[in-house]
Short mmCIF file of C-alpha atoms in Angstrom, two decimals:
data_model
loop_
_atom_site.label_atom_id
_atom_site.label_comp_id
_atom_site.label_asym_id
_atom_site.label_seq_id
_atom_site.Cartn_x
_atom_site.Cartn_y
_atom_site.Cartn_z
CA MET A 1 -7.79 25.49 8.68
CA ALA A 2 -6.04 24.98 5.43
CA ASN A 3 -6.95 27.23 2.14
CA TYR A 4 -8.39 24.63 0.06
CA GLU A 5 -7.99 27.07 -3.12
CA GLN A 6 -4.26 27.15 -2.19
CA MET A 7 -3.92 23.38 -1.81
CA GLU A 8 -5.77 23.48 -5.27
CA GLY A 9 -3.29 25.62 -6.98
CA ASP A 10 -0.47 23.79 -5.46
CA LYS A 11 -1.86 20.84 -7.39
CA ILE A 12 -2.03 22.60 -10.75
CA ALA A 13 1.22 23.97 -10.34
CA ARG A 14 2.33 20.56 -9.38
CA ASP A 15 1.03 19.04 -13.11
CA ILE A 16 2.87 22.06 -14.57
CA GLN A 17 6.21 22.37 -13.33
CA ILE A 18 6.75 18.93 -11.76
CA ALA A 19 10.70 19.06 -11.66
CA SER A 20 10.16 20.59 -9.00
CA TRP A 21 7.75 19.69 -6.11
CA LYS A 22 7.05 20.82 -2.69
CA PHE A 23 5.36 18.88 0.15
CA PRO A 24 2.22 20.10 1.23
CA ASP A 25 2.06 21.10 4.36
CA PHE A 26 0.47 18.46 6.20
CA GLY A 27 1.40 19.29 9.66
CA ASN A 28 -0.56 22.67 9.84
CA PHE A 29 -4.43 20.93 9.24
CA GLN A 30 -6.98 20.60 11.48
CA GLU A 31 -8.20 17.26 13.33
CA HIS A 32 -10.54 15.94 10.35
CA GLU A 33 -9.87 17.83 7.68
CA VAL A 34 -8.66 15.74 4.40
CA ILE A 35 -8.32 17.02 0.90
CA GLU A 36 -8.24 14.67 -1.66
CA ASN A 37 -7.01 14.89 -5.36
CA ASP A 38 -7.04 13.01 -8.59
CA ILE A 39 -3.97 13.85 -10.22
CA GLU A 40 -3.33 13.63 -14.01
CA TYR A 41 0.59 13.71 -15.21
CA LYS A 42 0.85 14.80 -18.48
CA ASP A 43 4.41 16.74 -18.81
CA ASP A 44 7.90 15.77 -20.00
CA LEU A 45 8.83 13.84 -16.48
CA ARG A 46 5.77 11.50 -16.02
CA ILE A 47 2.98 10.66 -17.84
CA GLY A 48 -0.11 8.86 -15.84
CA TRP A 49 -2.15 9.57 -12.98
CA GLY A 50 -2.25 9.44 -9.22
CA LYS A 51 -4.26 10.48 -6.15
CA GLU A 52 -3.53 12.14 -2.67
CA PHE A 53 -4.94 12.55 0.50
CA ILE A 54 -3.74 15.32 2.74
CA MET A 55 -4.89 15.75 6.51
CA GLU A 56 -3.40 16.15 9.88
CA ASP A 57 0.01 14.72 10.19
CA ILE A 58 -0.44 12.53 7.12
CA TYR A 59 0.42 13.02 3.46
CA ILE A 60 -1.04 10.06 1.44
CA TRP A 61 0.06 9.70 -2.55
CA TYR A 62 -0.43 7.15 -4.89
CA GLY A 63 1.01 7.00 -8.56
CA LYS A 64 0.69 5.04 -11.86
CA PHE A 65 2.81 6.48 -14.72
CA HIS A 66 5.60 6.35 -17.03
CA SER A 67 8.45 8.63 -17.89
CA PRO A 68 9.59 9.30 -21.02
CA SER A 69 12.97 11.07 -19.76
CA GLN A 70 15.96 10.05 -17.52
CA LYS A 71 15.37 13.24 -15.88
CA PRO A 72 14.60 12.96 -11.69
CA LEU A 73 12.23 14.91 -9.51
CA ALA A 74 13.43 17.42 -7.35
CA VAL A 75 11.73 17.03 -3.66
CA ILE A 76 11.36 19.96 -1.37
CA PRO A 77 10.47 18.87 2.25
CA LEU A 78 9.06 21.14 4.57
CA GLN A 79 10.44 19.34 7.57
CA SER A 80 12.05 16.16 8.62
CA HIS A 81 9.17 13.47 8.41
CA ILE A 82 8.54 9.48 8.22
CA GLN A 83 7.93 8.07 4.99
CA MET A 84 6.31 4.23 4.51
CA PHE A 85 7.14 3.64 0.93
CA PHE A 86 5.68 0.79 -0.63
CA SER A 87 7.05 -0.23 -4.53
CA LEU A 88 4.34 -1.91 -6.61
CA GLY A 89 6.04 -1.59 -10.07
CA SER A 90 9.53 -0.75 -11.12
CA PRO A 91 12.90 0.10 -9.39
CA MET A 92 12.69 3.56 -7.44
CA SER A 93 15.54 5.33 -5.91
CA TYR A 94 16.45 8.58 -3.79
CA ARG A 95 19.34 10.70 -3.55
CA HIS A 96 20.36 14.05 -1.55
CA GLU A 97 21.22 16.74 -3.50
CA ASN A 98 25.12 17.52 -4.50
CA GLU A 99 25.14 13.41 -4.20
CA ARG A 100 25.69 11.05 -7.05
CA GLU A 101 24.77 8.03 -5.00
CA PRO A 102 21.27 7.18 -4.15
CA PHE A 103 20.64 6.88 -0.26
CA VAL A 104 18.15 4.00 -0.84
CA ARG A 105 16.69 2.25 -3.68
CA PHE A 106 13.59 0.26 -3.72
CA GLU A 107 12.95 -2.84 -6.25
CA THR A 108 9.51 -3.60 -6.95
CA HIS A 109 7.42 -5.33 -4.30
CA GLN A 110 9.66 -4.09 -1.19
CA GLN A 111 8.64 -1.90 1.47
CA ASN A 112 10.12 0.13 4.17
CA MET A 113 9.53 3.05 6.85
CA LEU A 114 12.13 5.49 6.87
CA LEU A 115 13.19 8.91 8.44
CA LEU A 116 13.38 11.39 5.68
CA PRO A 117 15.51 14.43 7.31
CA LYS A 118 14.76 17.97 5.87
CA LYS A 119 17.10 17.83 2.95
CA ASN A 120 16.11 18.17 -0.81
CA TRP A 121 16.50 14.94 -2.84
CA TYR A 122 15.62 13.75 -5.97
CA VAL A 123 13.32 10.79 -6.95
CA GLU A 124 15.00 8.53 -9.76
CA TRP A 125 12.96 5.64 -11.81
CA GLN A 126 13.38 3.94 -15.00
CA PRO A 127 12.52 5.69 -18.36
CA GLU A 128 9.92 4.10 -20.40
CA GLU A 129 8.82 1.44 -17.58
CA ASP A 130 5.59 1.46 -15.87
CA ASN A 131 6.14 2.79 -12.43
CA GLU A 132 3.60 2.17 -9.96
CA ALA A 133 4.22 3.51 -6.03
CA PHE A 134 2.35 4.04 -2.91
CA SER A 135 4.16 6.50 -0.31
CA ILE A 136 2.52 7.59 2.91
CA HIS A 137 4.44 10.29 4.64
CA ILE A 138 3.28 11.10 8.67
CA SER A 139 4.90 13.45 11.16
CA THR A 140 7.38 12.12 13.32
CA ASP A 141 5.22 12.87 16.03
CA PHE A 142 2.26 11.16 14.50
CA LEU A 143 4.48 7.74 14.75
CA PHE A 144 5.72 8.45 18.35
CA ARG A 145 2.50 9.03 19.95
CA ASN A 146 1.51 5.17 18.05
CA LEU A 147 4.41 3.36 19.15
CA ALA A 148 4.95 1.68 22.84
CA ARG A 149 6.50 4.09 25.21
CA GLY A 150 10.55 3.46 25.08
CA HIS A 151 10.45 1.71 21.51
CA LYS A 152 13.60 1.75 20.16
CA LEU A 153 12.58 2.86 16.75
CA GLN A 154 11.71 6.21 18.33
CA ALA A 155 15.31 6.66 19.72
CA ARG A 156 16.82 5.32 16.37
CA PHE A 157 14.74 8.04 14.34
CA GLU A 158 15.16 10.43 16.57
CA SER A 159 19.20 10.40 16.69
CA ALA A 160 19.33 10.45 12.61
CA ASN A 161 16.90 13.04 12.80
CA GLN A 162 19.47 15.19 14.91
CA SER A 163 22.28 14.41 12.80
CA ASN A 164 20.20 15.26 9.79
CA SER A 165 20.68 11.80 8.10
CA PRO A 166 18.04 9.19 7.30
CA ALA A 167 17.37 6.03 9.23
CA PHE A 168 15.32 2.89 8.30
CA LEU A 169 13.05 0.60 10.22
CA CYS A 170 15.38 -2.63 8.86
CA GLN A 171 17.96 -1.84 7.03
CA ARG A 172 17.11 -4.62 4.33
CA HIS A 173 13.74 -3.80 2.78
CA LEU A 174 10.89 -5.76 3.70
CA PRO A 175 8.62 -7.89 0.90
CA LEU A 176 5.19 -6.76 0.24
CA THR A 177 2.74 -9.05 1.69
CA PRO A 178 -1.05 -9.81 0.19
CA ARG A 179 -2.09 -8.55 3.94
CA THR A 180 -0.42 -5.28 2.98
CA LEU A 181 -1.63 -4.84 -0.61
CA SER A 182 -5.24 -5.43 0.72
CA VAL A 183 -4.72 -2.61 3.01
CA LEU A 184 -3.19 -0.44 0.64
CA PHE A 185 -6.35 -1.16 -1.74
CA ASP A 186 -8.89 -0.28 0.95
CA ILE A 187 -7.11 3.15 1.13
CA LEU A 188 -7.63 3.51 -2.57
CA HIS A 189 -11.27 2.83 -2.70
CA HIS A 190 -12.65 3.25 0.10
CA ASP A 191 -16.08 5.28 0.09
CA CYS A 192 -16.09 7.08 3.38
CA LYS A 193 -17.44 10.72 3.49
CA GLY A 194 -17.20 13.60 5.93
CA GLN A 195 -15.44 13.27 8.82
CA GLN A 196 -15.43 9.38 8.75
CA LYS A 197 -12.82 9.66 6.00
CA GLY A 198 -10.17 11.37 7.88
CA MET A 199 -10.84 8.39 11.03
CA PHE A 200 -10.91 5.59 8.19
CA LEU A 201 -7.50 6.59 6.69
CA LYS A 202 -5.80 7.33 9.82
CA ALA A 203 -6.86 4.09 11.27
CA LYS A 204 -5.06 2.41 7.70
CA VAL A 205 -2.17 4.19 8.41
CA ILE A 206 -1.78 2.88 12.19
CA GLU A 207 -2.83 -0.57 10.97
CA LEU A 208 0.02 -0.18 8.27
CA ILE A 209 2.47 1.00 10.91
CA ALA A 210 1.48 -2.10 12.82
CA LEU A 211 1.95 -4.40 9.95
CA GLN A 212 5.66 -3.34 9.00
CA LEU A 213 6.76 -3.45 12.60
CA ASP A 214 5.23 -6.91 12.94
CA GLN A 215 6.93 -8.25 9.98
CA PHE A 216 10.05 -6.48 10.95
CA GLU A 217 10.14 -8.27 13.83
CA GLN A 218 9.88 -11.75 12.10
CA CYS A 219 11.91 -10.94 9.68
CA PRO A 220 15.16 -13.03 10.07
CA PRO A 221 18.64 -11.13 9.81
CA PRO A 222 20.18 -10.50 6.99
CA THR A 223 22.68 -12.74 5.57
CA GLN A 224 25.90 -12.34 3.82
CA SER A 225 24.87 -14.29 0.90
CA ASP A 226 25.39 -12.50 -2.93
CA PRO A 227 22.47 -10.38 -3.73
CA LEU A 228 20.14 -11.40 -6.37
CA GLN A 229 21.11 -10.76 -9.95
CA GLU A 230 18.81 -8.54 -12.16
CA THR A 231 17.75 -11.60 -14.12
CA ASP A 232 17.05 -13.44 -11.00
CA LEU A 233 14.52 -10.36 -9.74
CA LYS A 234 12.96 -10.47 -12.86
CA LYS A 235 12.61 -14.25 -12.75
CA MET A 236 10.72 -14.03 -9.24
CA LYS A 237 8.78 -11.50 -10.24
CA HIS A 238 7.43 -12.98 -13.35
CA ALA A 239 6.95 -16.29 -10.90
CA ARG A 240 4.36 -13.95 -8.86
CA GLU A 241 2.56 -13.17 -11.48
CA ILE A 242 2.00 -15.70 -13.03
CA LEU A 243 0.69 -17.52 -9.20
CA ILE A 244 -1.56 -14.24 -8.77
CA GLY A 245 -2.94 -14.30 -12.23
CA ASN A 246 -3.53 -17.85 -12.79
CA LEU A 247 -5.27 -18.53 -9.23
CA GLU A 248 -7.97 -20.88 -10.85
CA THR A 249 -5.46 -23.18 -12.38
CA PRO A 250 -3.10 -25.33 -10.00
CA ILE A 251 0.59 -25.31 -11.26
CA SER A 252 3.43 -27.03 -9.59
CA LEU A 253 6.80 -25.96 -8.35
CA LYS A 254 8.59 -27.70 -11.51
CA ASP A 255 6.42 -26.15 -13.79
CA LEU A 256 6.41 -22.71 -12.42
CA ALA A 257 10.18 -22.71 -12.50
CA ARG A 258 10.03 -23.90 -16.03
CA GLN A 259 7.94 -21.46 -17.13
CA VAL A 260 10.58 -18.60 -15.47
CA GLY A 261 13.60 -20.30 -16.80
CA THR A 262 15.07 -21.56 -13.32
CA ASN A 263 14.86 -24.92 -11.03
CA GLU A 264 13.16 -26.02 -8.32
CA PHE A 265 15.74 -24.93 -5.98
CA ASN A 266 16.51 -21.71 -6.88
CA LEU A 267 12.71 -20.84 -7.00
CA LYS A 268 11.98 -21.65 -3.62
CA LYS A 269 15.06 -20.06 -2.39
CA GLN A 270 15.31 -16.92 -4.45
CA PHE A 271 10.93 -16.41 -3.96
CA LYS A 272 11.25 -16.58 -0.36
CA LEU A 273 13.81 -13.88 -0.44
CA ILE A 274 12.52 -11.19 -2.21
CA PHE A 275 8.81 -11.86 -1.18
CA GLY A 276 9.19 -13.07 2.46
CA ASP A 277 7.28 -16.35 2.02
CA THR A 278 7.00 -19.58 0.53
CA VAL A 279 5.78 -20.10 -3.13
CA PHE A 280 2.40 -21.45 -2.04
CA GLY A 281 2.53 -19.54 1.12
CA TYR A 282 2.53 -16.74 -0.74
CA GLN A 283 -0.08 -17.75 -3.07
CA HIS A 284 -2.59 -18.61 -0.43
CA LYS A 285 -2.38 -15.86 1.29
CA TYR A 286 -2.96 -13.60 -1.58
CA ARG A 287 -5.77 -16.45 -2.85
CA MET A 288 -7.68 -15.57 0.73
CA GLN A 289 -6.98 -11.69 0.39
CA HIS A 290 -8.76 -11.95 -2.87
CA ALA A 291 -11.61 -13.86 -2.15
CA ARG A 292 -12.53 -11.58 1.15
CA GLU A 293 -12.50 -8.76 -1.34
CA LEU A 294 -14.83 -10.89 -3.93
CA LEU A 295 -17.25 -11.72 -1.16
CA CYS A 296 -17.49 -8.25 -0.06
CA LYS A 297 -19.24 -7.94 -3.57
CA GLU A 298 -22.90 -8.63 -2.89
CA GLU A 299 -23.49 -10.46 -6.66
CA ASN A 300 -20.67 -12.93 -6.03
CA LYS A 301 -22.22 -16.30 -4.17
CA ILE A 302 -19.67 -18.34 -2.17
CA SER A 303 -19.69 -21.14 -4.85
CA GLU A 304 -18.41 -18.78 -7.49
CA VAL A 305 -15.43 -17.16 -5.43
CA ALA A 306 -14.57 -20.46 -4.42
CA GLN A 307 -13.94 -21.75 -8.18
CA MET A 308 -12.42 -18.18 -8.93
CA VAL A 309 -9.87 -18.73 -6.65
CA GLY A 310 -9.20 -22.21 -7.56
CA TYR A 311 -11.26 -24.49 -5.17
CA LYS A 312 -13.53 -27.07 -6.63
CA HIS A 313 -15.34 -27.75 -3.69
CA ALA A 314 -16.66 -24.89 -1.78
CA THR A 315 -16.67 -27.01 1.48
CA HIS A 316 -12.95 -27.16 0.60
CA PHE A 317 -12.71 -23.30 0.28
CA THR A 318 -14.89 -22.62 3.34
CA ALA A 319 -12.46 -24.54 5.40
CA ALA A 320 -9.35 -23.17 4.15
CA PHE A 321 -11.03 -19.36 4.77
CA LYS A 322 -12.30 -20.29 8.56
CA LYS A 323 -8.54 -21.36 9.08
CA HIS A 324 -7.11 -18.08 7.37
CA PHE A 325 -9.65 -15.73 8.95
CA GLY A 326 -11.20 -17.42 11.71
CA TYR A 327 -14.65 -16.69 10.79
CA LEU A 328 -16.61 -18.60 8.20
CA PRO A 329 -17.32 -16.92 4.53
CA ASN A 330 -20.83 -16.61 5.20
CA LYS A 331 -20.22 -14.35 7.90
CA ILE A 332 -19.43 -11.63 5.22
CA ARG A 333 -22.40 -12.80 3.40
CA LEU A 334 -24.75 -12.48 6.45
CA SER A 335 -23.36 -9.28 7.32
CA LEU A 336 -23.92 -7.77 3.90
CA LEU A 337 -27.51 -9.28 3.95
CA TYR A 338 -28.29 -7.79 7.19
CA PHE A 339 -27.07 -4.62 5.88
CA PHE A 340 -29.09 -4.39 2.71
CA GLN A 341 -32.09 -5.90 4.70
CA ALA A 342 -31.51 -3.07 7.15
CA LEU A 343 -30.99 -0.27 4.18
CA GLU A 344 -34.44 -1.39 2.93
CA SER A 345 -36.39 -1.35 6.08
CA LEU A 346 -34.91 2.20 6.82
CA GLU A 347 -36.22 3.33 2.76
CA ALA A 348 -39.23 2.21 3.75
CA LEU A 349 -39.91 3.82 7.13
CA ALA A 350 -38.32 7.23 5.59
CA ALA A 351 -41.25 6.58 2.40
CA ALA A 352 -43.98 6.13 5.11
CA CYS A 353 -42.95 9.17 6.90
CA GLY A 354 -44.19 10.99 3.84
CA ASP A 355 -43.53 14.98 4.26
CA SER A 356 -43.05 14.99 7.93
CA GLY A 357 -39.67 13.37 7.92
CA VAL A 358 -40.28 12.44 11.66
CA VAL A 359 -39.90 8.42 12.60
CA THR A 360 -40.97 7.23 16.37
CA LEU A 361 -38.81 4.38 17.48
CA LEU A 362 -40.68 2.61 20.24
#
């Protein structure tokens, strides 16, 4: 059984002396044991907030902050392990001690899975920029237990582990997809309690592993084309922000290209290179995921959600939703209705029981 007071003490130490950060020992937790911490960063290295979940074989971290200095964060791992990294805002890079060049660098809206050996390493980010990242660390045993027998990724990671060197799922980082973002959102904003919390988080981590593996297998092989310039990356990120920030207002490729300062050809080519989908394909998937999240809120009507995500007619929205998810949006509404009716019935039964607290089911 992990010592909760010790974990809380470690958290406080991390807040005060953030320049050197030691990984929590997530390999020595009991099944269903979960520690959840909200973290406030307020030092010369990071200013902002974060959240972490620590459980058996899994450590989940989220941070949103900016850095007033260029000083890197030294990370001290307790063992080699697997990391799934999701870059949500601003570039980040990792480099080992005594090495000047990073062994990996993430741009915004990129993800990958990598094996990190038991070596101290540094995390570096852009000073005075808004940084946002999601990182999931799992034991090698956890990953291998959930891979198909004989999966080639296991052999690759085992070989790298033996040579004490990093290894990657994909040599070219994968773009973040709306579906992946939706799962990350679920992890941050879930309301599970007790043993169910660990079950829920473990299921979401396995889902992310499956999504990354599936995306990797569908990803075309890397080409020999020149890498995008930083100015082009910023233009594509701006294009994405315009797309997801204006779901209610249609925009043409021509207008979008003009707003970000490029032409239609480069917009289509570079957007797909970075985000792994066409401009409107990405927007449509984001629109559907966002619609489903809105429908899960009891106060939102289907017609209102349709307008919020850019549909003038609810029938057109319903058809698009059914095609994307395989079920009608009113299925979510009916499920919620049934849930609240059942909850009201249970509350009425409990009130009728009075002080006895006994309910007889016939």
